[in-house]
Amino acid sequence: QVQLMESGGSSVHTGGSLRLSCAASGYTVNGRCMGWFRQAPGKEREIVAIIYATGGLTYYADSVKGRFAISRDSAKNTVYLQMNSLEPEDTAMYYCAAPSNLVVGCRWDYWGQGTQVTVSS
């Protein structure tokens, strides 16, 4: 059984930093595409960051580029999202996602329950 569990969300002031964690069970994050998404009230879910299976390549949404960093710790079977210089516009529920082992590439088959990030001015 695959489970993804996000943690680390909190309330911070503008300019603050947070590190979100996505701990996986029944799944190996190493060598797999992993993604972070977010959804604010009244808005559509959007992709925030992706770390690809090969070569450590990453993707970031324009809105977070230069401020956020996605990484993985294979020993802990965990994916992280380091968020710096946080802005009120970053306020959202953050989710991690992963593809099924049956597919090649990035496809979002497994989802965590989310962790709330709130940034106040």
PDB file of N, CA, C and O in Angstrom, residues 13-89:
ATOM      1  N   HIS A  13       5.357  34.775   8.809  1.00  0.00           N
ATOM      2  CA  HIS A  13       5.267  36.119   8.273  1.00  0.00           C
ATOM      3  C   HIS A  13       5.955  36.205   6.919  1.00  0.00           C
ATOM      4  O   HIS A  13       6.790  35.372   6.563  1.00  0.00           O
ATOM      5  N   THR A  14       5.593  37.228   6.180  1.00  0.00           N
ATOM      6  CA  THR A  14       6.231  37.486   4.896  1.00  0.00           C
ATOM      7  C   THR A  14       7.746  37.507   5.052  1.00  0.00           C
ATOM      8  O   THR A  14       8.279  38.122   5.973  1.00  0.00           O
ATOM      9  N   GLY A  15       8.425  36.811   4.143  1.00  0.00           N
ATOM     10  CA  GLY A  15       9.874  36.732   4.189  1.00  0.00           C
ATOM     11  C   GLY A  15      10.409  35.543   4.944  1.00  0.00           C
ATOM     12  O   GLY A  15      11.610  35.280   4.899  1.00  0.00           O
ATOM     13  N   GLY A  16       9.544  34.817   5.625  1.00  0.00           N
ATOM     14  CA  GLY A  16       9.960  33.661   6.388  1.00  0.00           C
ATOM     15  C   GLY A  16      10.221  32.448   5.521  1.00  0.00           C
ATOM     16  O   GLY A  16      10.021  32.472   4.306  1.00  0.00           O
ATOM     17  N   SER A  17      10.651  31.362   6.170  1.00  0.00           N
ATOM     18  CA  SER A  17      10.985  30.123   5.479  1.00  0.00           C
ATOM     19  C   SER A  17      10.318  28.934   6.148  1.00  0.00           C
ATOM     20  O   SER A  17      10.081  28.936   7.359  1.00  0.00           O
ATOM     21  N   LEU A  18      10.028  27.922   5.346  1.00  0.00           N
ATOM     22  CA  LEU A  18       9.504  26.653   5.823  1.00  0.00           C
ATOM     23  C   LEU A  18      10.097  25.536   4.991  1.00  0.00           C
ATOM     24  O   LEU A  18      10.445  25.746   3.828  1.00  0.00           O
ATOM     25  N   ARG A  19      10.199  24.354   5.580  1.00  0.00           N
ATOM     26  CA  ARG A  19      10.572  23.165   4.840  1.00  0.00           C
ATOM     27  C   ARG A  19       9.469  22.132   4.994  1.00  0.00           C
ATOM     28  O   ARG A  19       9.205  21.656   6.097  1.00  0.00           O
ATOM     29  N   LEU A  20       8.830  21.795   3.883  1.00  0.00           N
ATOM     30  CA  LEU A  20       7.806  20.772   3.872  1.00  0.00           C
ATOM     31  C   LEU A  20       8.435  19.412   3.600  1.00  0.00           C
ATOM     32  O   LEU A  20       9.397  19.308   2.841  1.00  0.00           O
ATOM     33  N   SER A  21       7.872  18.379   4.217  1.00  0.00           N
ATOM     34  CA  SER A  21       8.350  17.017   4.028  1.00  0.00           C
ATOM     35  C   SER A  21       7.240  16.147   3.473  1.00  0.00           C
ATOM     36  O   SER A  21       6.067  16.326   3.809  1.00  0.00           O
ATOM     37  N   CYS A  22       7.617  15.201   2.627  1.00  0.00           N
ATOM     38  CA  CYS A  22       6.699  14.203   2.095  1.00  0.00           C
ATOM     39  C   CYS A  22       7.323  12.842   2.332  1.00  0.00           C
ATOM     40  O   CYS A  22       8.231  12.431   1.598  1.00  0.00           O
ATOM     41  N   ALA A  23       6.867  12.164   3.371  1.00  0.00           N
ATOM     42  CA  ALA A  23       7.385  10.853   3.719  1.00  0.00           C
ATOM     43  C   ALA A  23       6.557   9.773   3.030  1.00  0.00           C
ATOM     44  O   ALA A  23       5.329   9.780   3.113  1.00  0.00           O
ATOM     45  N   ALA A  24       7.234   8.852   2.364  1.00  0.00           N
ATOM     46  CA  ALA A  24       6.557   7.798   1.613  1.00  0.00           C
ATOM     47  C   ALA A  24       6.688   6.456   2.310  1.00  0.00           C
ATOM     48  O   ALA A  24       7.728   6.134   2.893  1.00  0.00           O
ATOM     49  N   SER A  25       5.632   5.676   2.252  1.00  0.00           N
ATOM     50  CA  SER A  25       5.651   4.301   2.718  1.00  0.00           C
ATOM     51  C   SER A  25       5.045   3.416   1.642  1.00  0.00           C
ATOM     52  O   SER A  25       4.126   3.831   0.939  1.00  0.00           O
ATOM     53  N   GLY A  26       5.563   2.203   1.517  1.00  0.00           N
ATOM     54  CA  GLY A  26       5.119   1.322   0.453  1.00  0.00           C
ATOM     55  C   GLY A  26       5.529   1.816  -0.922  1.00  0.00           C
ATOM     56  O   GLY A  26       4.914   1.435  -1.927  1.00  0.00           O
ATOM     57  N   TYR A  27       6.559   2.651  -0.976  1.00  0.00           N
ATOM     58  CA  TYR A  27       6.981   3.313  -2.209  1.00  0.00           C
ATOM     59  C   TYR A  27       8.400   3.801  -2.027  1.00  0.00           C
ATOM     60  O   TYR A  27       8.760   4.253  -0.937  1.00  0.00           O
ATOM     61  N   THR A  28       9.194   3.733  -3.076  1.00  0.00           N
ATOM     62  CA  THR A  28      10.571   4.218  -3.037  1.00  0.00           C
ATOM     63  C   THR A  28      10.669   5.492  -3.857  1.00  0.00           C
ATOM     64  O   THR A  28      10.432   5.471  -5.063  1.00  0.00           O
ATOM     65  N   VAL A  29      11.016   6.600  -3.208  1.00  0.00           N
ATOM     66  CA  VAL A  29      11.050   7.885  -3.905  1.00  0.00           C
ATOM     67  C   VAL A  29      12.289   8.024  -4.769  1.00  0.00           C
ATOM     68  O   VAL A  29      12.289   8.796  -5.738  1.00  0.00           O
ATOM     69  N   ASN A  30      13.366   7.313  -4.432  1.00  0.00           N
ATOM     70  CA  ASN A  30      14.580   7.385  -5.226  1.00  0.00           C
ATOM     71  C   ASN A  30      14.339   6.798  -6.607  1.00  0.00           C
ATOM     72  O   ASN A  30      13.762   5.720  -6.753  1.00  0.00           O
ATOM     73  N   GLY A  31      14.763   7.513  -7.631  1.00  0.00           N
ATOM     74  CA  GLY A  31      14.591   7.052  -8.993  1.00  0.00           C
ATOM     75  C   GLY A  31      13.191   7.218  -9.539  1.00  0.00           C
ATOM     76  O   GLY A  31      12.859   6.634 -10.571  1.00  0.00           O
ATOM     77  N   ARG A  32      12.373   8.007  -8.854  1.00  0.00           N
ATOM     78  CA  ARG A  32      11.011   8.264  -9.299  1.00  0.00           C
ATOM     79  C   ARG A  32      10.760   9.758  -9.381  1.00  0.00           C
ATOM     80  O   ARG A  32      11.338  10.535  -8.612  1.00  0.00           O
ATOM     81  N   CYS A  33       9.907  10.126 -10.285  1.00  0.00           N
ATOM     82  CA  CYS A  33       9.468  11.508 -10.389  1.00  0.00           C
ATOM     83  C   CYS A  33       8.553  11.841  -9.218  1.00  0.00           C
ATOM     84  O   CYS A  33       7.629  11.085  -8.921  1.00  0.00           O
ATOM     85  N   MET A  34       8.832  12.952  -8.547  1.00  0.00           N
ATOM     86  CA  MET A  34       8.020  13.395  -7.423  1.00  0.00           C
ATOM     87  C   MET A  34       7.647  14.859  -7.624  1.00  0.00           C
ATOM     88  O   MET A  34       8.447  15.643  -8.137  1.00  0.00           O
ATOM     89  N   GLY A  35       6.448  15.223  -7.204  1.00  0.00           N
ATOM     90  CA  GLY A  35       5.980  16.581  -7.402  1.00  0.00           C
ATOM     91  C   GLY A  35       5.350  17.190  -6.168  1.00  0.00           C
ATOM     92  O   GLY A  35       4.848  16.483  -5.293  1.00  0.00           O
ATOM     93  N   TRP A  36       5.401  18.512  -6.117  1.00  0.00           N
ATOM     94  CA  TRP A  36       4.689  19.295  -5.110  1.00  0.00           C
ATOM     95  C   TRP A  36       3.665  20.172  -5.820  1.00  0.00           C
ATOM     96  O   TRP A  36       3.981  20.822  -6.829  1.00  0.00           O
ATOM     97  N   PHE A  37       2.454  20.188  -5.287  1.00  0.00           N
ATOM     98  CA  PHE A  37       1.364  20.995  -5.806  1.00  0.00           C
ATOM     99  C   PHE A  37       0.806  21.855  -4.686  1.00  0.00           C
ATOM    100  O   PHE A  37       1.055  21.594  -3.508  1.00  0.00           O
ATOM    101  N   ARG A  38       0.037  22.863  -5.051  1.00  0.00           N
ATOM    102  CA  ARG A  38      -0.651  23.656  -4.043  1.00  0.00           C
ATOM    103  C   ARG A  38      -1.998  24.111  -4.575  1.00  0.00           C
ATOM    104  O   ARG A  38      -2.212  24.223  -5.785  1.00  0.00           O
ATOM    105  N   GLN A  39      -2.905  24.376  -3.649  1.00  0.00           N
ATOM    106  CA  GLN A  39      -4.222  24.865  -4.008  1.00  0.00           C
ATOM    107  C   GLN A  39      -4.693  25.845  -2.948  1.00  0.00           C
ATOM    108  O   GLN A  39      -4.788  25.502  -1.772  1.00  0.00           O
ATOM    109  N   ALA A  40      -4.984  27.058  -3.382  1.00  0.00           N
ATOM    110  CA  ALA A  40      -5.528  28.087  -2.511  1.00  0.00           C
ATOM    111  C   ALA A  40      -7.048  28.092  -2.632  1.00  0.00           C
ATOM    112  O   ALA A  40      -7.594  27.673  -3.659  1.00  0.00           O
ATOM    113  N   PRO A  41      -7.761  28.566  -1.613  1.00  0.00           N
ATOM    114  CA  PRO A  41      -9.226  28.612  -1.686  1.00  0.00           C
ATOM    115  C   PRO A  41      -9.705  29.379  -2.911  1.00  0.00           C
ATOM    116  O   PRO A  41      -9.232  30.484  -3.188  1.00  0.00           O
ATOM    117  N   GLY A  42     -10.635  28.788  -3.647  1.00  0.00           N
ATOM    118  CA  GLY A  42     -11.189  29.436  -4.818  1.00  0.00           C
ATOM    119  C   GLY A  42     -10.317  29.388  -6.050  1.00  0.00           C
ATOM    120  O   GLY A  42     -10.687  29.960  -7.083  1.00  0.00           O
ATOM    121  N   LYS A  43      -9.180  28.724  -5.973  1.00  0.00           N
ATOM    122  CA  LYS A  43      -8.272  28.625  -7.104  1.00  0.00           C
ATOM    123  C   LYS A  43      -8.043  27.173  -7.488  1.00  0.00           C
ATOM    124  O   LYS A  43      -8.269  26.261  -6.691  1.00  0.00           O
ATOM    125  N   GLU A  44      -7.592  26.975  -8.718  1.00  0.00           N
ATOM    126  CA  GLU A  44      -7.277  25.641  -9.195  1.00  0.00           C
ATOM    127  C   GLU A  44      -5.954  25.164  -8.613  1.00  0.00           C
ATOM    128  O   GLU A  44      -5.078  25.959  -8.272  1.00  0.00           O
ATOM    129  N   ARG A  45      -5.819  23.853  -8.521  1.00  0.00           N
ATOM    130  CA  ARG A  45      -4.560  23.269  -8.109  1.00  0.00           C
ATOM    131  C   ARG A  45      -3.487  23.588  -9.143  1.00  0.00           C
ATOM    132  O   ARG A  45      -3.735  23.547 -10.353  1.00  0.00           O
ATOM    133  N   GLU A  46      -2.295  23.908  -8.685  1.00  0.00           N
ATOM    134  CA  GLU A  46      -1.209  24.212  -9.592  1.00  0.00           C
ATOM    135  C   GLU A  46       0.054  23.464  -9.204  1.00  0.00           C
ATOM    136  O   GLU A  46       0.301  23.187  -8.027  1.00  0.00           O
ATOM    137  N   ILE A  47       0.848  23.153 -10.208  1.00  0.00           N
ATOM    138  CA  ILE A  47       2.131  22.511  -9.962  1.00  0.00           C
ATOM    139  C   ILE A  47       3.108  23.540  -9.420  1.00  0.00           C
ATOM    140  O   ILE A  47       3.162  24.681  -9.906  1.00  0.00           O
ATOM    141  N   VAL A  48       3.851  23.155  -8.410  1.00  0.00           N
ATOM    142  CA  VAL A  48       4.837  24.033  -7.792  1.00  0.00           C
ATOM    143  C   VAL A  48       6.251  23.632  -8.181  1.00  0.00           C
ATOM    144  O   VAL A  48       7.061  24.473  -8.587  1.00  0.00           O
ATOM    145  N   ALA A  49       6.565  22.348  -8.042  1.00  0.00           N
ATOM    146  CA  ALA A  49       7.924  21.871  -8.302  1.00  0.00           C
ATOM    147  C   ALA A  49       7.901  20.390  -8.624  1.00  0.00           C
ATOM    148  O   ALA A  49       7.040  19.651  -8.150  1.00  0.00           O
ATOM    149  N   ILE A  50       8.859  19.956  -9.431  1.00  0.00           N
ATOM    150  CA  ILE A  50       9.039  18.554  -9.777  1.00  0.00           C
ATOM    151  C   ILE A  50      10.524  18.216  -9.665  1.00  0.00           C
ATOM    152  O   ILE A  50      11.370  18.997 -10.096  1.00  0.00           O
ATOM    153  N   ILE A  51      10.810  17.061  -9.093  1.00  0.00           N
ATOM    154  CA  ILE A  51      12.153  16.505  -9.179  1.00  0.00           C
ATOM    155  C   ILE A  51      12.035  15.232  -9.995  1.00  0.00           C
ATOM    156  O   ILE A  51      11.252  14.339  -9.677  1.00  0.00           O
ATOM    157  N   TYR A  52      12.806  15.146 -11.078  1.00  0.00           N
ATOM    158  CA  TYR A  52      12.686  14.047 -12.013  1.00  0.00           C
ATOM    159  C   TYR A  52      13.486  12.831 -11.561  1.00  0.00           C
ATOM    160  O   TYR A  52      14.366  12.925 -10.706  1.00  0.00           O
ATOM    161  N   ALA A  53      13.159  11.691 -12.172  1.00  0.00           N
ATOM    162  CA  ALA A  53      13.743  10.428 -11.727  1.00  0.00           C
ATOM    163  C   ALA A  53      15.231  10.336 -12.001  1.00  0.00           C
ATOM    164  O   ALA A  53      15.972   9.697 -11.246  1.00  0.00           O
ATOM    165  N   THR A  54      15.678  10.940 -13.095  1.00  0.00           N
ATOM    166  CA  THR A  54      17.050  10.791 -13.554  1.00  0.00           C
ATOM    167  C   THR A  54      17.787  12.123 -13.566  1.00  0.00           C
ATOM    168  O   THR A  54      17.243  13.142 -14.008  1.00  0.00           O
ATOM    169  N   GLY A  55      19.015  12.108 -13.078  1.00  0.00           N
ATOM    170  CA  GLY A  55      19.902  13.249 -13.206  1.00  0.00           C
ATOM    171  C   GLY A  55      19.675  14.392 -12.242  1.00  0.00           C
ATOM    172  O   GLY A  55      20.387  15.397 -12.317  1.00  0.00           O
ATOM    173  N   GLY A  56      18.696  14.279 -11.364  1.00  0.00           N
ATOM    174  CA  GLY A  56      18.434  15.340 -10.409  1.00  0.00           C
ATOM    175  C   GLY A  56      17.854  16.599 -11.014  1.00  0.00           C
ATOM    176  O   GLY A  56      17.886  17.663 -10.385  1.00  0.00           O
ATOM    177  N   LEU A  57      17.319  16.507 -12.221  1.00  0.00           N
ATOM    178  CA  LEU A  57      16.718  17.666 -12.864  1.00  0.00           C
ATOM    179  C   LEU A  57      15.444  18.064 -12.143  1.00  0.00           C
ATOM    180  O   LEU A  57      14.722  17.215 -11.618  1.00  0.00           O
ATOM    181  N   THR A  58      15.173  19.359 -12.153  1.00  0.00           N
ATOM    182  CA  THR A  58      14.011  19.897 -11.455  1.00  0.00           C
ATOM    183  C   THR A  58      13.258  20.875 -12.326  1.00  0.00           C
ATOM    184  O   THR A  58      13.786  21.410 -13.305  1.00  0.00           O
ATOM    185  N   TYR A  59      12.017  21.110 -11.961  1.00  0.00           N
ATOM    186  CA  TYR A  59      11.164  22.107 -12.592  1.00  0.00           C
ATOM    187  C   TYR A  59      10.500  22.927 -11.502  1.00  0.00           C
ATOM    188  O   TYR A  59      10.119  22.390 -10.456  1.00  0.00           O
ATOM    189  N   TYR A  60      10.345  24.234 -11.753  1.00  0.00           N
ATOM    190  CA  TYR A  60       9.657  25.109 -10.821  1.00  0.00           C
ATOM    191  C   TYR A  60       8.687  26.011 -11.565  1.00  0.00           C
ATOM    192  O   TYR A  60       8.986  26.484 -12.667  1.00  0.00           O
ATOM    193  N   ALA A  61       7.549  26.244 -10.958  1.00  0.00           N
ATOM    194  CA  ALA A  61       6.640  27.239 -11.488  1.00  0.00           C
ATOM    195  C   ALA A  61       7.308  28.608 -11.443  1.00  0.00           C
ATOM    196  O   ALA A  61       8.111  28.893 -10.551  1.00  0.00           O
ATOM    197  N   ASP A  62       6.987  29.458 -12.408  1.00  0.00           N
ATOM    198  CA  ASP A  62       7.597  30.783 -12.462  1.00  0.00           C
ATOM    199  C   ASP A  62       7.393  31.561 -11.166  1.00  0.00           C
ATOM    200  O   ASP A  62       8.271  32.322 -10.752  1.00  0.00           O
ATOM    201  N   SER A  63       6.259  31.367 -10.535  1.00  0.00           N
ATOM    202  CA  SER A  63       5.931  32.132  -9.343  1.00  0.00           C
ATOM    203  C   SER A  63       6.815  31.802  -8.143  1.00  0.00           C
ATOM    204  O   SER A  63       6.899  32.597  -7.207  1.00  0.00           O
ATOM    205  N   VAL A  64       7.469  30.633  -8.158  1.00  0.00           N
ATOM    206  CA  VAL A  64       8.293  30.226  -7.023  1.00  0.00           C
ATOM    207  C   VAL A  64       9.757  30.067  -7.385  1.00  0.00           C
ATOM    208  O   VAL A  64      10.588  29.809  -6.500  1.00  0.00           O
ATOM    209  N   LYS A  65      10.091  30.218  -8.639  1.00  0.00           N
ATOM    210  CA  LYS A  65      11.463  30.027  -9.100  1.00  0.00           C
ATOM    211  C   LYS A  65      12.416  30.968  -8.366  1.00  0.00           C
ATOM    212  O   LYS A  65      12.163  32.165  -8.255  1.00  0.00           O
ATOM    213  N   GLY A  66      13.492  30.406  -7.858  1.00  0.00           N
ATOM    214  CA  GLY A  66      14.469  31.179  -7.114  1.00  0.00           C
ATOM    215  C   GLY A  66      14.189  31.256  -5.636  1.00  0.00           C
ATOM    216  O   GLY A  66      15.060  31.683  -4.866  1.00  0.00           O
ATOM    217  N   ARG A  67      12.994  30.856  -5.218  1.00  0.00           N
ATOM    218  CA  ARG A  67      12.624  30.897  -3.807  1.00  0.00           C
ATOM    219  C   ARG A  67      12.418  29.509  -3.209  1.00  0.00           C
ATOM    220  O   ARG A  67      12.672  29.310  -2.023  1.00  0.00           O
ATOM    221  N   PHE A  68      11.943  28.570  -4.017  1.00  0.00           N
ATOM    222  CA  PHE A  68      11.659  27.214  -3.553  1.00  0.00           C
ATOM    223  C   PHE A  68      12.685  26.248  -4.117  1.00  0.00           C
ATOM    224  O   PHE A  68      13.238  26.466  -5.205  1.00  0.00           O
ATOM    225  N   ALA A  69      12.925  25.155  -3.400  1.00  0.00           N
ATOM    226  CA  ALA A  69      13.830  24.108  -3.865  1.00  0.00           C
ATOM    227  C   ALA A  69      13.299  22.746  -3.456  1.00  0.00           C
ATOM    228  O   ALA A  69      12.993  22.518  -2.281  1.00  0.00           O
ATOM    229  N   ILE A  70      13.186  21.844  -4.423  1.00  0.00           N
ATOM    230  CA  ILE A  70      12.740  20.488  -4.158  1.00  0.00           C
ATOM    231  C   ILE A  70      13.957  19.574  -4.081  1.00  0.00           C
ATOM    232  O   ILE A  70      14.926  19.746  -4.825  1.00  0.00           O
ATOM    233  N   SER A  71      13.918  18.598  -3.177  1.00  0.00           N
ATOM    234  CA  SER A  71      15.020  17.671  -3.012  1.00  0.00           C
ATOM    235  C   SER A  71      14.497  16.353  -2.457  1.00  0.00           C
ATOM    236  O   SER A  71      13.342  16.266  -2.044  1.00  0.00           O
ATOM    237  N   ARG A  72      15.349  15.329  -2.454  1.00  0.00           N
ATOM    238  CA  ARG A  72      14.968  14.045  -1.880  1.00  0.00           C
ATOM    239  C   ARG A  72      16.089  13.502  -1.012  1.00  0.00           C
ATOM    240  O   ARG A  72      17.272  13.762  -1.250  1.00  0.00           O
ATOM    241  N   ASP A  73      15.704  12.765   0.015  1.00  0.00           N
ATOM    242  CA  ASP A  73      16.633  12.070   0.889  1.00  0.00           C
ATOM    243  C   ASP A  73      16.286  10.589   0.778  1.00  0.00           C
ATOM    244  O   ASP A  73      15.310  10.134   1.366  1.00  0.00           O
ATOM    245  N   SER A  74      17.080   9.857   0.016  1.00  0.00           N
ATOM    246  CA  SER A  74      16.778   8.454  -0.244  1.00  0.00           C
ATOM    247  C   SER A  74      16.810   7.616   1.029  1.00  0.00           C
ATOM    248  O   SER A  74      16.008   6.695   1.188  1.00  0.00           O
ATOM    249  N   ALA A  75      17.733   7.925   1.937  1.00  0.00           N
ATOM    250  CA  ALA A  75      17.857   7.164   3.177  1.00  0.00           C
ATOM    251  C   ALA A  75      16.590   7.268   4.015  1.00  0.00           C
ATOM    252  O   ALA A  75      16.204   6.313   4.691  1.00  0.00           O
ATOM    253  N   LYS A  76      15.959   8.427   3.991  1.00  0.00           N
ATOM    254  CA  LYS A  76      14.730   8.637   4.746  1.00  0.00           C
ATOM    255  C   LYS A  76      13.483   8.427   3.906  1.00  0.00           C
ATOM    256  O   LYS A  76      12.371   8.543   4.420  1.00  0.00           O
ATOM    257  N   ASN A  77      13.682   8.136   2.620  1.00  0.00           N
ATOM    258  CA  ASN A  77      12.567   7.919   1.700  1.00  0.00           C
ATOM    259  C   ASN A  77      11.586   9.094   1.760  1.00  0.00           C
ATOM    260  O   ASN A  77      10.366   8.913   1.853  1.00  0.00           O
ATOM    261  N   THR A  78      12.144  10.291   1.691  1.00  0.00           N
ATOM    262  CA  THR A  78      11.380  11.510   1.876  1.00  0.00           C
ATOM    263  C   THR A  78      11.760  12.547   0.825  1.00  0.00           C
ATOM    264  O   THR A  78      12.930  12.661   0.459  1.00  0.00           O
ATOM    265  N   VAL A  79      10.776  13.288   0.360  1.00  0.00           N
ATOM    266  CA  VAL A  79      10.979  14.410  -0.546  1.00  0.00           C
ATOM    267  C   VAL A  79      10.664  15.697   0.202  1.00  0.00           C
ATOM    268  O   VAL A  79       9.715  15.749   0.988  1.00  0.00           O
ATOM    269  N   TYR A  80      11.455  16.736  -0.048  1.00  0.00           N
ATOM    270  CA  TYR A  80      11.315  17.997   0.661  1.00  0.00           C
ATOM    271  C   TYR A  80      11.007  19.135  -0.296  1.00  0.00           C
ATOM    272  O   TYR A  80      11.339  19.093  -1.474  1.00  0.00           O
ATOM    273  N   LEU A  81      10.383  20.164   0.243  1.00  0.00           N
ATOM    274  CA  LEU A  81      10.217  21.420  -0.463  1.00  0.00           C
ATOM    275  C   LEU A  81      10.668  22.535   0.472  1.00  0.00           C
ATOM    276  O   LEU A  81       9.977  22.859   1.439  1.00  0.00           O
ATOM    277  N   GLN A  82      11.837  23.090   0.191  1.00  0.00           N
ATOM    278  CA  GLN A  82      12.342  24.220   0.956  1.00  0.00           C
ATOM    279  C   GLN A  82      11.746  25.491   0.376  1.00  0.00           C
ATOM    280  O   GLN A  82      11.886  25.749  -0.822  1.00  0.00           O
ATOM    281  N   MET A  83      11.099  26.282   1.213  1.00  0.00           N
ATOM    282  CA  MET A  83      10.428  27.495   0.772  1.00  0.00           C
ATOM    283  C   MET A  83      11.036  28.684   1.506  1.00  0.00           C
ATOM    284  O   MET A  83      10.962  28.769   2.730  1.00  0.00           O
ATOM    285  N   ASN A  84      11.624  29.591   0.748  1.00  0.00           N
ATOM    286  CA  ASN A  84      12.239  30.792   1.301  1.00  0.00           C
ATOM    287  C   ASN A  84      11.540  32.030   0.762  1.00  0.00           C
ATOM    288  O   ASN A  84      10.837  31.981  -0.240  1.00  0.00           O
ATOM    289  N   SER A  85      11.757  33.148   1.434  1.00  0.00           N
ATOM    290  CA  SER A  85      11.184  34.424   1.017  1.00  0.00           C
ATOM    291  C   SER A  85       9.692  34.301   0.748  1.00  0.00           C
ATOM    292  O   SER A  85       9.179  34.749  -0.282  1.00  0.00           O
ATOM    293  N   LEU A  86       8.994  33.707   1.679  1.00  0.00           N
ATOM    294  CA  LEU A  86       7.575  33.425   1.499  1.00  0.00           C
ATOM    295  C   LEU A  86       6.758  34.706   1.393  1.00  0.00           C
ATOM    296  O   LEU A  86       7.064  35.715   2.043  1.00  0.00           O
ATOM    297  N   GLU A  87       5.742  34.653   0.571  1.00  0.00           N
ATOM    298  CA  GLU A  87       4.851  35.765   0.306  1.00  0.00           C
ATOM    299  C   GLU A  87       3.417  35.354   0.621  1.00  0.00           C
ATOM    300  O   GLU A  87       3.103  34.165   0.614  1.00  0.00           O
ATOM    301  N   PRO A  88       2.529  36.316   0.889  1.00  0.00           N
ATOM    302  CA  PRO A  88       1.130  35.959   1.138  1.00  0.00           C
ATOM    303  C   PRO A  88       0.512  35.140   0.012  1.00  0.00           C
ATOM    304  O   PRO A  88      -0.362  34.307   0.263  1.00  0.00           O
ATOM    305  N   GLU A  89       0.966  35.360  -1.218  1.00  0.00           N
ATOM    306  CA  GLU A  89       0.457  34.614  -2.361  1.00  0.00           C
ATOM    307  C   GLU A  89       0.819  33.134  -2.315  1.00  0.00           C
ATOM    308  O   GLU A  89       0.265  32.336  -3.076  1.00  0.00           O
TER     309      GLU A  89
END
